[in-house]
Amino acid sequence: MSKIIACIDGSIYAASVCDHAAWAAQRLAAPVEVVHALGRRDTTSAPLDLSGSLEFGEREALLNQLAELDAQKAKVSHLRGRHLVADAVSRIRAAGTQTVSEMLRHGDVADTVRDLDGETRLLVIGKRGEAADFAKGHLGSNLERVIRSARKPVLVVSRAFAPIASFLVAFDGGRSSGQVVERLVASPLLSNLPCHLFMAGDGAGEAGNRLRAAEGALKAAGYAVTVGIEAGEPETVIAAKVKRDGIGLVVMGAYGHSRIRNLIVGSTTTALIESCTVPVLVIR
């Protein structure tokens, strides 16, 4: 049975990941697996260039000490990981989801997500990890690689959980937006929630036709849909719309608009995740 994969680390986002995973589990009637990846930086000392700086005996002794340090760090990191996962499982069960398993893996988190793709229904991950630089407001260094690695929907969560009473579909007018709506209609995750179908632009031409087709598909699936169009940069006008209307979740495609735009200014997906204070569901 496909699972909801809850990726956690020691960051303050871990509790929010657990709460959102429990919320999704109840709406999808799916089990949850809590996953913590022990990356290389957690267990390995920084490499040193020892050439010419130490005598032969000193160099050998230092290498032995570094090896012992790495072994001790690996042991402590593994023990810490076990406690993190156990706490996460307890929190999800306390939220009402009893079918919860756990996994502690060595390796890169993006590789872990890729390896688990066949058994994943939804991936839940925090906007930032424990190594993120909060002072600069940047996303976690692993987040974009995880989203690019994942073939299943990724729920990128904010710092704290809040009940989700409505959602916004960020519609960019491209063909991939239609596919996002198709995936949304096929899933019970957001059923019965009010939907804001919103496009940044002028609503003319083929993009406008696709917007109206998406509205029809959502209404046919039983969603109460309101449509909005507003000129401006997507990340700016969508974030403002979310704040103004108290919307609880943004749904969008992964790395849309154009390759040229991505190369020049970075992707709209990344910019939106940075600018929105609510969770973002990224669908391929």
Short mmCIF file of C-alpha atoms in Angstrom, two decimals:
data_model
loop_
_atom_site.label_atom_id
_atom_site.label_comp_id
_atom_site.label_asym_id
_atom_site.label_seq_id
_atom_site.Cartn_x
_atom_site.Cartn_y
_atom_site.Cartn_z
CA MET A 1 0.00 0.00 0.00
CA SER A 2 1.32 3.44 -0.89
CA LYS A 3 2.39 5.55 2.07
CA ILE A 4 2.70 9.12 3.12
CA ILE A 5 6.43 9.66 3.60
CA ALA A 6 7.18 12.19 6.36
CA CYS A 7 10.79 13.39 6.04
CA ILE A 8 12.08 14.81 9.32
CA ASP A 9 15.32 16.06 10.81
CA GLY A 10 16.17 17.96 13.97
CA SER A 11 14.75 21.28 12.74
CA ILE A 12 11.79 23.15 14.22
CA TYR A 13 9.80 22.10 11.12
CA ALA A 14 9.74 18.43 12.20
CA ALA A 15 6.65 18.83 14.40
CA SER A 16 4.81 20.57 11.55
CA VAL A 17 5.79 17.74 9.16
CA CYS A 18 4.27 15.23 11.60
CA ASP A 19 1.05 17.22 12.04
CA HIS A 20 0.57 17.68 8.27
CA ALA A 21 1.34 14.00 7.64
CA ALA A 22 -1.33 13.01 10.18
CA TRP A 23 -3.81 15.40 8.53
CA ALA A 24 -3.07 13.95 5.08
CA ALA A 25 -3.27 10.38 6.38
CA GLN A 26 -6.78 10.93 7.61
CA ARG A 27 -7.93 12.48 4.33
CA LEU A 28 -6.26 9.82 2.16
CA ALA A 29 -6.84 6.86 4.53
CA ALA A 30 -3.18 6.00 4.03
CA PRO A 31 -0.41 4.87 6.41
CA VAL A 32 2.53 7.11 7.31
CA GLU A 33 6.22 6.26 7.30
CA VAL A 34 8.56 8.58 9.19
CA VAL A 35 11.94 8.81 7.44
CA HIS A 36 15.15 10.39 8.72
CA ALA A 37 18.23 10.37 6.48
CA LEU A 38 21.65 10.51 8.12
CA GLY A 39 23.66 12.54 5.66
CA ARG A 40 27.43 12.44 5.25
CA ARG A 41 27.89 15.77 7.01
CA ASP A 42 26.33 14.26 10.13
CA THR A 43 29.04 11.69 10.61
CA THR A 44 32.23 12.69 8.77
CA SER A 45 34.89 15.15 9.90
CA ALA A 46 35.93 17.84 7.44
CA PRO A 47 38.84 16.67 5.24
CA LEU A 48 42.22 18.15 6.02
CA ASP A 49 45.25 18.75 3.84
CA LEU A 50 48.04 17.42 6.05
CA SER A 51 50.79 17.45 3.45
CA GLY A 52 53.97 19.04 4.76
CA SER A 53 52.48 20.41 7.99
CA LEU A 54 53.11 17.50 10.33
CA GLU A 55 55.83 14.99 11.09
CA PHE A 56 55.18 11.37 10.09
CA GLY A 57 54.25 10.16 13.57
CA GLU A 58 52.06 13.16 14.29
CA ARG A 59 50.17 12.70 11.01
CA GLU A 60 49.40 9.04 11.74
CA ALA A 61 48.24 9.86 15.27
CA LEU A 62 45.98 12.66 14.02
CA LEU A 63 44.40 10.41 11.39
CA ASN A 64 43.67 7.80 14.05
CA GLN A 65 42.06 10.42 16.26
CA LEU A 66 39.91 11.66 13.35
CA ALA A 67 38.82 8.10 12.61
CA GLU A 68 37.82 7.62 16.26
CA LEU A 69 36.00 10.95 16.20
CA ASP A 70 34.06 9.96 13.08
CA ALA A 71 33.08 6.63 14.65
CA GLN A 72 31.84 8.42 17.77
CA LYS A 73 29.95 11.03 15.72
CA ALA A 74 28.29 8.27 13.69
CA LYS A 75 27.20 6.51 16.87
CA VAL A 76 25.79 9.70 18.40
CA SER A 77 24.09 10.72 15.14
CA HIS A 78 22.43 7.32 14.84
CA LEU A 79 21.18 7.47 18.46
CA ARG A 80 19.90 11.01 17.93
CA GLY A 81 18.13 9.88 14.75
CA ARG A 82 16.41 7.04 16.59
CA HIS A 83 15.06 9.48 19.18
CA LEU A 84 13.90 11.94 16.49
CA VAL A 85 12.01 9.23 14.65
CA ALA A 86 10.48 7.80 17.84
CA ASP A 87 9.23 11.24 18.89
CA ALA A 88 7.76 11.82 15.42
CA VAL A 89 5.92 8.48 15.45
CA SER A 90 4.45 9.28 18.88
CA ARG A 91 3.27 12.71 17.72
CA ILE A 92 1.54 11.32 14.61
CA ARG A 93 -0.21 8.59 16.63
CA ALA A 94 -1.33 11.16 19.20
CA ALA A 95 -2.91 13.11 16.30
CA GLY A 96 -5.12 10.12 15.52
CA THR A 97 -3.17 8.16 12.88
CA GLN A 98 -2.23 4.77 14.27
CA THR A 99 -0.68 3.08 11.20
CA VAL A 100 2.80 4.59 11.39
CA SER A 101 6.14 2.97 10.57
CA GLU A 102 9.67 4.34 10.80
CA MET A 103 12.87 4.29 8.78
CA LEU A 104 16.39 5.50 9.58
CA ARG A 105 18.65 5.59 6.54
CA HIS A 106 22.24 6.50 5.80
CA GLY A 107 22.65 8.69 2.76
CA ASP A 108 21.43 11.79 0.99
CA VAL A 109 17.79 12.76 1.55
CA ALA A 110 17.15 13.31 -2.18
CA ASP A 111 18.51 9.82 -2.96
CA THR A 112 16.30 8.40 -0.19
CA VAL A 113 13.21 10.08 -1.67
CA ARG A 114 14.09 8.69 -5.10
CA ASP A 115 14.56 5.17 -3.71
CA LEU A 116 11.19 5.27 -1.94
CA ASP A 117 9.28 6.60 -4.93
CA GLY A 118 7.57 3.29 -5.72
CA GLU A 119 5.88 3.13 -2.32
CA THR A 120 5.18 6.87 -1.94
CA ARG A 121 1.75 8.44 -2.35
CA LEU A 122 2.60 11.82 -0.86
CA LEU A 123 5.88 13.23 0.43
CA VAL A 124 5.79 15.69 3.35
CA ILE A 125 8.85 17.81 4.11
CA GLY A 126 9.64 21.07 5.90
CA LYS A 127 10.43 24.28 4.05
CA ARG A 128 13.79 24.41 5.77
CA GLY A 129 16.03 21.85 7.44
CA GLU A 130 18.16 22.16 10.52
CA ALA A 131 21.14 23.42 8.48
CA ALA A 132 19.20 26.27 6.81
CA ASP A 133 20.28 29.84 7.31
CA PHE A 134 17.16 31.47 8.76
CA ALA A 135 18.82 34.88 8.86
CA LYS A 136 18.96 35.00 5.04
CA GLY A 137 15.44 33.63 4.59
CA HIS A 138 16.63 30.98 2.13
CA LEU A 139 15.02 27.61 1.65
CA GLY A 140 16.77 24.50 2.87
CA SER A 141 19.63 23.41 0.62
CA ASN A 142 18.05 19.99 0.08
CA LEU A 143 14.51 21.11 -0.67
CA GLU A 144 14.86 21.93 -4.36
CA ARG A 145 16.81 18.70 -5.01
CA VAL A 146 14.11 16.71 -3.19
CA ILE A 147 11.32 18.29 -5.24
CA ARG A 148 13.21 17.69 -8.47
CA SER A 149 13.87 14.05 -7.43
CA ALA A 150 10.31 13.25 -6.40
CA ARG A 151 7.84 11.91 -8.94
CA LYS A 152 4.94 12.02 -6.47
CA PRO A 153 3.26 15.10 -4.96
CA VAL A 154 5.35 16.94 -2.37
CA LEU A 155 3.74 18.84 0.50
CA VAL A 156 6.21 21.53 1.62
CA VAL A 157 5.05 22.62 5.05
CA SER A 158 5.37 25.86 6.96
CA ARG A 159 6.76 26.16 10.47
CA ALA A 160 3.51 25.34 12.28
CA PHE A 161 0.37 23.40 11.42
CA ALA A 162 -2.97 25.14 11.08
CA PRO A 163 -6.25 23.55 9.96
CA ILE A 164 -6.62 23.88 6.18
CA ALA A 165 -10.05 25.29 5.32
CA SER A 166 -9.44 26.34 1.68
CA PHE A 167 -6.78 26.12 -1.00
CA LEU A 168 -5.52 28.04 -4.03
CA VAL A 169 -4.45 26.52 -7.35
CA ALA A 170 -1.65 28.63 -8.83
CA PHE A 171 -2.53 28.32 -12.53
CA ASP A 172 0.21 29.43 -14.93
CA GLY A 173 -1.74 28.84 -18.15
CA GLY A 174 0.62 26.20 -19.49
CA ARG A 175 -0.27 22.67 -20.46
CA SER A 176 1.22 21.35 -17.23
CA SER A 177 -1.35 23.32 -15.23
CA GLY A 178 -4.09 21.20 -16.76
CA GLN A 179 -2.24 18.09 -15.60
CA VAL A 180 -2.04 19.52 -12.07
CA VAL A 181 -5.82 19.96 -12.07
CA GLU A 182 -6.30 16.40 -13.37
CA ARG A 183 -4.16 15.02 -10.51
CA LEU A 184 -6.07 17.16 -8.03
CA VAL A 185 -9.46 15.96 -9.24
CA ALA A 186 -8.33 12.32 -9.00
CA SER A 187 -7.25 12.63 -5.34
CA PRO A 188 -9.42 12.89 -2.20
CA LEU A 189 -6.76 14.96 -0.41
CA LEU A 190 -8.54 18.31 -0.82
CA SER A 191 -12.08 17.16 -1.58
CA ASN A 192 -14.90 19.29 -0.13
CA LEU A 193 -12.57 22.26 0.48
CA PRO A 194 -13.30 25.61 -1.23
CA CYS A 195 -10.95 26.15 -4.20
CA HIS A 196 -9.50 29.43 -5.46
CA LEU A 197 -8.35 29.02 -9.08
CA PHE A 198 -5.94 31.88 -9.60
CA MET A 199 -3.77 33.04 -12.50
CA ALA A 200 -1.16 35.80 -12.66
CA GLY A 201 -1.51 37.51 -16.05
CA ASP A 202 -4.32 38.88 -18.25
CA GLY A 203 -6.38 35.72 -18.84
CA ALA A 204 -6.29 36.13 -22.62
CA GLY A 205 -5.62 33.63 -25.40
CA GLU A 206 -4.84 29.96 -24.90
CA ALA A 207 -3.97 30.44 -21.23
CA GLY A 208 -7.44 31.85 -20.60
CA ASN A 209 -9.06 28.93 -22.43
CA ARG A 210 -7.11 26.49 -20.24
CA LEU A 211 -8.16 28.39 -17.13
CA ARG A 212 -11.84 28.04 -18.04
CA ALA A 213 -11.37 24.34 -18.83
CA ALA A 214 -9.73 23.83 -15.43
CA GLU A 215 -12.63 25.62 -13.73
CA GLY A 216 -15.07 23.28 -15.46
CA ALA A 217 -13.11 20.17 -14.45
CA LEU A 218 -12.95 21.23 -10.81
CA LYS A 219 -16.65 22.09 -10.66
CA ALA A 220 -17.53 18.79 -12.30
CA ALA A 221 -15.57 17.04 -9.54
CA GLY A 222 -17.67 18.77 -6.89
CA TYR A 223 -15.37 21.63 -5.87
CA ALA A 224 -16.78 25.06 -5.02
CA VAL A 225 -14.54 27.19 -7.28
CA THR A 226 -13.88 30.91 -7.44
CA VAL A 227 -11.70 32.20 -10.28
CA GLY A 228 -9.27 35.11 -10.02
CA ILE A 229 -6.90 36.79 -12.48
CA GLU A 230 -4.41 39.47 -11.50
CA ALA A 231 -1.50 41.12 -13.32
CA GLY A 232 1.96 40.93 -11.77
CA GLU A 233 4.77 38.58 -10.85
CA PRO A 234 3.26 35.22 -9.80
CA GLU A 235 5.15 34.93 -6.53
CA THR A 236 4.08 38.45 -5.51
CA VAL A 237 0.40 38.46 -6.45
CA ILE A 238 -0.22 34.87 -5.29
CA ALA A 239 1.40 35.46 -1.89
CA ALA A 240 -0.70 38.63 -1.50
CA LYS A 241 -3.88 36.76 -2.48
CA VAL A 242 -3.15 34.00 0.04
CA LYS A 243 -2.62 36.49 2.85
CA ARG A 244 -5.61 38.68 1.90
CA ASP A 245 -8.11 35.80 1.71
CA GLY A 246 -6.75 33.65 4.55
CA ILE A 247 -6.09 30.69 2.23
CA GLY A 248 -4.56 27.66 3.94
CA LEU A 249 -2.69 25.88 1.13
CA VAL A 250 -1.24 26.61 -2.32
CA VAL A 251 -1.24 23.96 -5.07
CA MET A 252 1.10 24.34 -8.04
CA GLY A 253 3.12 22.50 -10.64
CA ALA A 254 6.80 21.77 -10.20
CA TYR A 255 9.15 24.30 -11.74
CA GLY A 256 6.83 25.81 -14.30
CA HIS A 257 6.81 28.73 -16.74
CA SER A 258 9.88 28.51 -18.95
CA ARG A 259 13.39 27.09 -18.89
CA ILE A 260 14.77 30.49 -19.85
CA ARG A 261 12.99 32.10 -16.91
CA ASN A 262 14.32 29.42 -14.59
CA LEU A 263 17.88 30.07 -15.75
CA ILE A 264 17.60 33.84 -15.35
CA VAL A 265 15.65 34.41 -12.15
CA GLY A 266 15.13 31.01 -10.60
CA SER A 267 11.93 29.02 -10.76
CA THR A 268 8.49 30.27 -9.87
CA THR A 269 8.02 27.19 -7.69
CA THR A 270 10.98 28.07 -5.50
CA ALA A 271 10.02 31.73 -5.36
CA LEU A 272 6.46 30.88 -4.33
CA ILE A 273 7.57 28.49 -1.61
CA GLU A 274 9.85 31.21 -0.27
CA SER A 275 7.19 33.93 -0.34
CA CYS A 276 4.15 32.00 0.97
CA THR A 277 3.73 31.44 4.68
CA VAL A 278 1.32 28.53 4.16
CA PRO A 279 2.09 24.97 2.98
CA VAL A 280 2.63 24.43 -0.75
CA LEU A 281 1.57 21.22 -2.50
CA VAL A 282 3.86 20.69 -5.51
CA ILE A 283 2.47 18.35 -8.19
CA ARG A 284 4.26 16.97 -11.23
#
